[in-house]
């Protein structure tokens, strides 16, 4: 009943910028947190950035100072602004959200993933 739709992936040169977005739709009472994960070739999926209700954010050490996560609560959408991209950032990026679906229940939802490729 809740779906995440991602957009914004693509190909960019090292040093460039790219912005991802992820919109949640369905039976949403509120959003507890939204974040981004990524899985690079030959590696396990890792957390990139997360934004929690109340404004707290966490970033992977590898992206601190370069990536910025933000949420537009009016649109139930999370964004990831990626600057100074490196080849090492190449991965499939997945949106994740913990959704308050009723006054007494939550649900973890994943997006379909979007490819980000950084060329040298």
PDB file of C-alpha atoms in Angstrom:
ATOM      1  CA  UNK A   1       0.000   0.000   0.000  1.00  0.00           C
ATOM      2  CA  UNK A   2       3.052   2.264   0.199  1.00  0.00           C
ATOM      3  CA  UNK A   3       5.374   2.710  -2.737  1.00  0.00           C
ATOM      4  CA  UNK A   4       8.667   4.533  -3.295  1.00  0.00           C
ATOM      5  CA  UNK A   5       9.495   5.803  -6.766  1.00  0.00           C
ATOM      6  CA  UNK A   6      13.049   6.954  -7.466  1.00  0.00           C
ATOM      7  CA  UNK A   7      14.376   9.191 -10.188  1.00  0.00           C
ATOM      8  CA  UNK A   8      17.478  11.152 -11.105  1.00  0.00           C
ATOM      9  CA  UNK A   9      20.098   8.511 -11.712  1.00  0.00           C
ATOM     10  CA  UNK A  10      22.401   8.687 -14.668  1.00  0.00           C
ATOM     11  CA  UNK A  11      25.923   9.119 -15.964  1.00  0.00           C
ATOM     12  CA  UNK A  12      28.147  11.950 -14.805  1.00  0.00           C
ATOM     13  CA  UNK A  13      31.841  12.769 -14.949  1.00  0.00           C
ATOM     14  CA  UNK A  14      33.994  12.744 -11.849  1.00  0.00           C
ATOM     15  CA  UNK A  15      33.744  16.059 -10.052  1.00  0.00           C
ATOM     16  CA  UNK A  16      30.238  16.632 -11.293  1.00  0.00           C
ATOM     17  CA  UNK A  17      26.920  16.688  -9.493  1.00  0.00           C
ATOM     18  CA  UNK A  18      23.724  14.713  -9.564  1.00  0.00           C
ATOM     19  CA  UNK A  19      20.479  14.891  -7.629  1.00  0.00           C
ATOM     20  CA  UNK A  20      18.254  11.950  -6.767  1.00  0.00           C
ATOM     21  CA  UNK A  21      14.666  12.060  -5.608  1.00  0.00           C
ATOM     22  CA  UNK A  22      12.343   9.500  -4.091  1.00  0.00           C
ATOM     23  CA  UNK A  23       8.633  10.041  -3.632  1.00  0.00           C
ATOM     24  CA  UNK A  24       6.501   8.010  -1.264  1.00  0.00           C
ATOM     25  CA  UNK A  25       2.866   7.417  -2.035  1.00  0.00           C
ATOM     26  CA  UNK A  26       0.005   5.384  -0.645  1.00  0.00           C
ATOM     27  CA  UNK A  27      -1.479   5.139   2.812  1.00  0.00           C
ATOM     28  CA  UNK A  28       0.875   7.451   4.654  1.00  0.00           C
ATOM     29  CA  UNK A  29       0.108   8.947   8.010  1.00  0.00           C
ATOM     30  CA  UNK A  30       3.655  10.148   8.489  1.00  0.00           C
ATOM     31  CA  UNK A  31       7.282   9.410   7.734  1.00  0.00           C
ATOM     32  CA  UNK A  32       9.572   8.395  10.556  1.00  0.00           C
ATOM     33  CA  UNK A  33      12.702   8.419   8.438  1.00  0.00           C
ATOM     34  CA  UNK A  34      13.865   8.272   4.848  1.00  0.00           C
ATOM     35  CA  UNK A  35      17.276   7.477   3.523  1.00  0.00           C
ATOM     36  CA  UNK A  36      19.500   6.256   0.751  1.00  0.00           C
ATOM     37  CA  UNK A  37      21.543   3.092   0.425  1.00  0.00           C
ATOM     38  CA  UNK A  38      23.819   2.014  -2.380  1.00  0.00           C
ATOM     39  CA  UNK A  39      25.361  -1.151  -3.696  1.00  0.00           C
ATOM     40  CA  UNK A  40      28.499  -0.920  -5.783  1.00  0.00           C
ATOM     41  CA  UNK A  41      29.806  -3.704  -8.009  1.00  0.00           C
ATOM     42  CA  UNK A  42      31.268  -6.484  -5.898  1.00  0.00           C
ATOM     43  CA  UNK A  43      30.242  -4.851  -2.634  1.00  0.00           C
ATOM     44  CA  UNK A  44      27.484  -5.174  -0.061  1.00  0.00           C
ATOM     45  CA  UNK A  45      24.702  -2.657   0.215  1.00  0.00           C
ATOM     46  CA  UNK A  46      25.643   0.221   2.506  1.00  0.00           C
ATOM     47  CA  UNK A  47      23.904   3.175   4.048  1.00  0.00           C
ATOM     48  CA  UNK A  48      24.671   6.470   2.345  1.00  0.00           C
ATOM     49  CA  UNK A  49      22.532   8.944   4.250  1.00  0.00           C
ATOM     50  CA  UNK A  50      19.434   8.971   6.416  1.00  0.00           C
ATOM     51  CA  UNK A  51      17.143  11.711   7.661  1.00  0.00           C
ATOM     52  CA  UNK A  52      15.102  11.060  10.781  1.00  0.00           C
ATOM     53  CA  UNK A  53      11.978  12.698  12.079  1.00  0.00           C
ATOM     54  CA  UNK A  54      13.136  15.652  14.092  1.00  0.00           C
ATOM     55  CA  UNK A  55      15.808  16.679  11.631  1.00  0.00           C
ATOM     56  CA  UNK A  56      18.709  14.439  12.613  1.00  0.00           C
ATOM     57  CA  UNK A  57      20.815  13.184   9.731  1.00  0.00           C
ATOM     58  CA  UNK A  58      23.584  10.641   9.369  1.00  0.00           C
ATOM     59  CA  UNK A  59      26.031  10.155   6.521  1.00  0.00           C
ATOM     60  CA  UNK A  60      28.513   7.520   5.564  1.00  0.00           C
ATOM     61  CA  UNK A  61      32.050   8.751   6.168  1.00  0.00           C
ATOM     62  CA  UNK A  62      32.827   8.355   2.488  1.00  0.00           C
ATOM     63  CA  UNK A  63      30.219  10.942   1.449  1.00  0.00           C
ATOM     64  CA  UNK A  64      30.378  13.475   4.276  1.00  0.00           C
ATOM     65  CA  UNK A  65      30.887  16.965   2.954  1.00  0.00           C
ATOM     66  CA  UNK A  66      29.859  15.960  -0.549  1.00  0.00           C
ATOM     67  CA  UNK A  67      26.300  14.620  -0.265  1.00  0.00           C
ATOM     68  CA  UNK A  68      23.273  16.270   1.294  1.00  0.00           C
ATOM     69  CA  UNK A  69      20.004  14.579   2.191  1.00  0.00           C
ATOM     70  CA  UNK A  70      16.788  16.522   2.578  1.00  0.00           C
ATOM     71  CA  UNK A  71      13.080  15.802   2.920  1.00  0.00           C
ATOM     72  CA  UNK A  72      10.091  17.736   1.694  1.00  0.00           C
ATOM     73  CA  UNK A  73       7.376  16.579   4.074  1.00  0.00           C
ATOM     74  CA  UNK A  74       4.618  18.237   2.071  1.00  0.00           C
ATOM     75  CA  UNK A  75       5.492  16.001  -0.874  1.00  0.00           C
ATOM     76  CA  UNK A  76       6.654  12.918   1.060  1.00  0.00           C
ATOM     77  CA  UNK A  77       9.827  13.114  -0.973  1.00  0.00           C
ATOM     78  CA  UNK A  78      13.466  12.644  -0.035  1.00  0.00           C
ATOM     79  CA  UNK A  79      16.335  14.053  -2.054  1.00  0.00           C
ATOM     80  CA  UNK A  80      20.014  13.303  -2.267  1.00  0.00           C
ATOM     81  CA  UNK A  81      22.209  16.046  -3.662  1.00  0.00           C
ATOM     82  CA  UNK A  82      25.532  14.557  -4.699  1.00  0.00           C
ATOM     83  CA  UNK A  83      28.445  16.878  -5.395  1.00  0.00           C
ATOM     84  CA  UNK A  84      32.108  16.279  -6.187  1.00  0.00           C
ATOM     85  CA  UNK A  85      31.260  12.820  -7.395  1.00  0.00           C
ATOM     86  CA  UNK A  86      33.956  10.192  -7.522  1.00  0.00           C
ATOM     87  CA  UNK A  87      34.277   7.025  -9.534  1.00  0.00           C
ATOM     88  CA  UNK A  88      33.907   5.161  -6.243  1.00  0.00           C
ATOM     89  CA  UNK A  89      30.372   6.548  -5.932  1.00  0.00           C
ATOM     90  CA  UNK A  90      29.258   4.403  -8.845  1.00  0.00           C
ATOM     91  CA  UNK A  91      26.487   2.140  -7.578  1.00  0.00           C
ATOM     92  CA  UNK A  92      22.814   1.379  -7.648  1.00  0.00           C
ATOM     93  CA  UNK A  93      21.175   3.750  -5.201  1.00  0.00           C
ATOM     94  CA  UNK A  94      18.140   2.581  -3.263  1.00  0.00           C
ATOM     95  CA  UNK A  95      15.660   4.736  -1.438  1.00  0.00           C
ATOM     96  CA  UNK A  96      14.350   3.464   1.884  1.00  0.00           C
ATOM     97  CA  UNK A  97      11.654   4.733   4.189  1.00  0.00           C
ATOM     98  CA  UNK A  98      10.088   3.818   7.481  1.00  0.00           C
ATOM     99  CA  UNK A  99       6.480   4.845   7.061  1.00  0.00           C
ATOM    100  CA  UNK A 100       3.839   5.425   9.687  1.00  0.00           C
ATOM    101  CA  UNK A 101       0.897   3.736   7.991  1.00  0.00           C
ATOM    102  CA  UNK A 102      -1.550   4.095  10.870  1.00  0.00           C
ATOM    103  CA  UNK A 103      -1.522   5.473  14.359  1.00  0.00           C
ATOM    104  CA  UNK A 104      -0.195   2.137  15.618  1.00  0.00           C
ATOM    105  CA  UNK A 105       1.792   0.627  12.759  1.00  0.00           C
ATOM    106  CA  UNK A 106       4.879   1.254  10.639  1.00  0.00           C
ATOM    107  CA  UNK A 107       6.244  -0.251   7.468  1.00  0.00           C
ATOM    108  CA  UNK A 108       9.691  -0.421   5.891  1.00  0.00           C
ATOM    109  CA  UNK A 109       9.626   0.231   2.166  1.00  0.00           C
ATOM    110  CA  UNK A 110      12.331   0.098  -0.500  1.00  0.00           C
ATOM    111  CA  UNK A 111      12.539   1.785  -3.854  1.00  0.00           C
ATOM    112  CA  UNK A 112      13.415  -0.039  -7.045  1.00  0.00           C
ATOM    113  CA  UNK A 113      16.933   1.380  -7.267  1.00  0.00           C
ATOM    114  CA  UNK A 114      18.491   3.821  -9.700  1.00  0.00           C
ATOM    115  CA  UNK A 115      21.890   3.520 -11.353  1.00  0.00           C
ATOM    116  CA  UNK A 116      24.492   6.210 -10.772  1.00  0.00           C
ATOM    117  CA  UNK A 117      27.630   5.910 -12.866  1.00  0.00           C
ATOM    118  CA  UNK A 118      30.590   8.240 -12.431  1.00  0.00           C
ATOM    119  CA  UNK A 119      33.195   8.247 -15.166  1.00  0.00           C
ATOM    120  CA  UNK A 120      36.790   9.418 -14.895  1.00  0.00           C
TER     121      UNK A 120
END
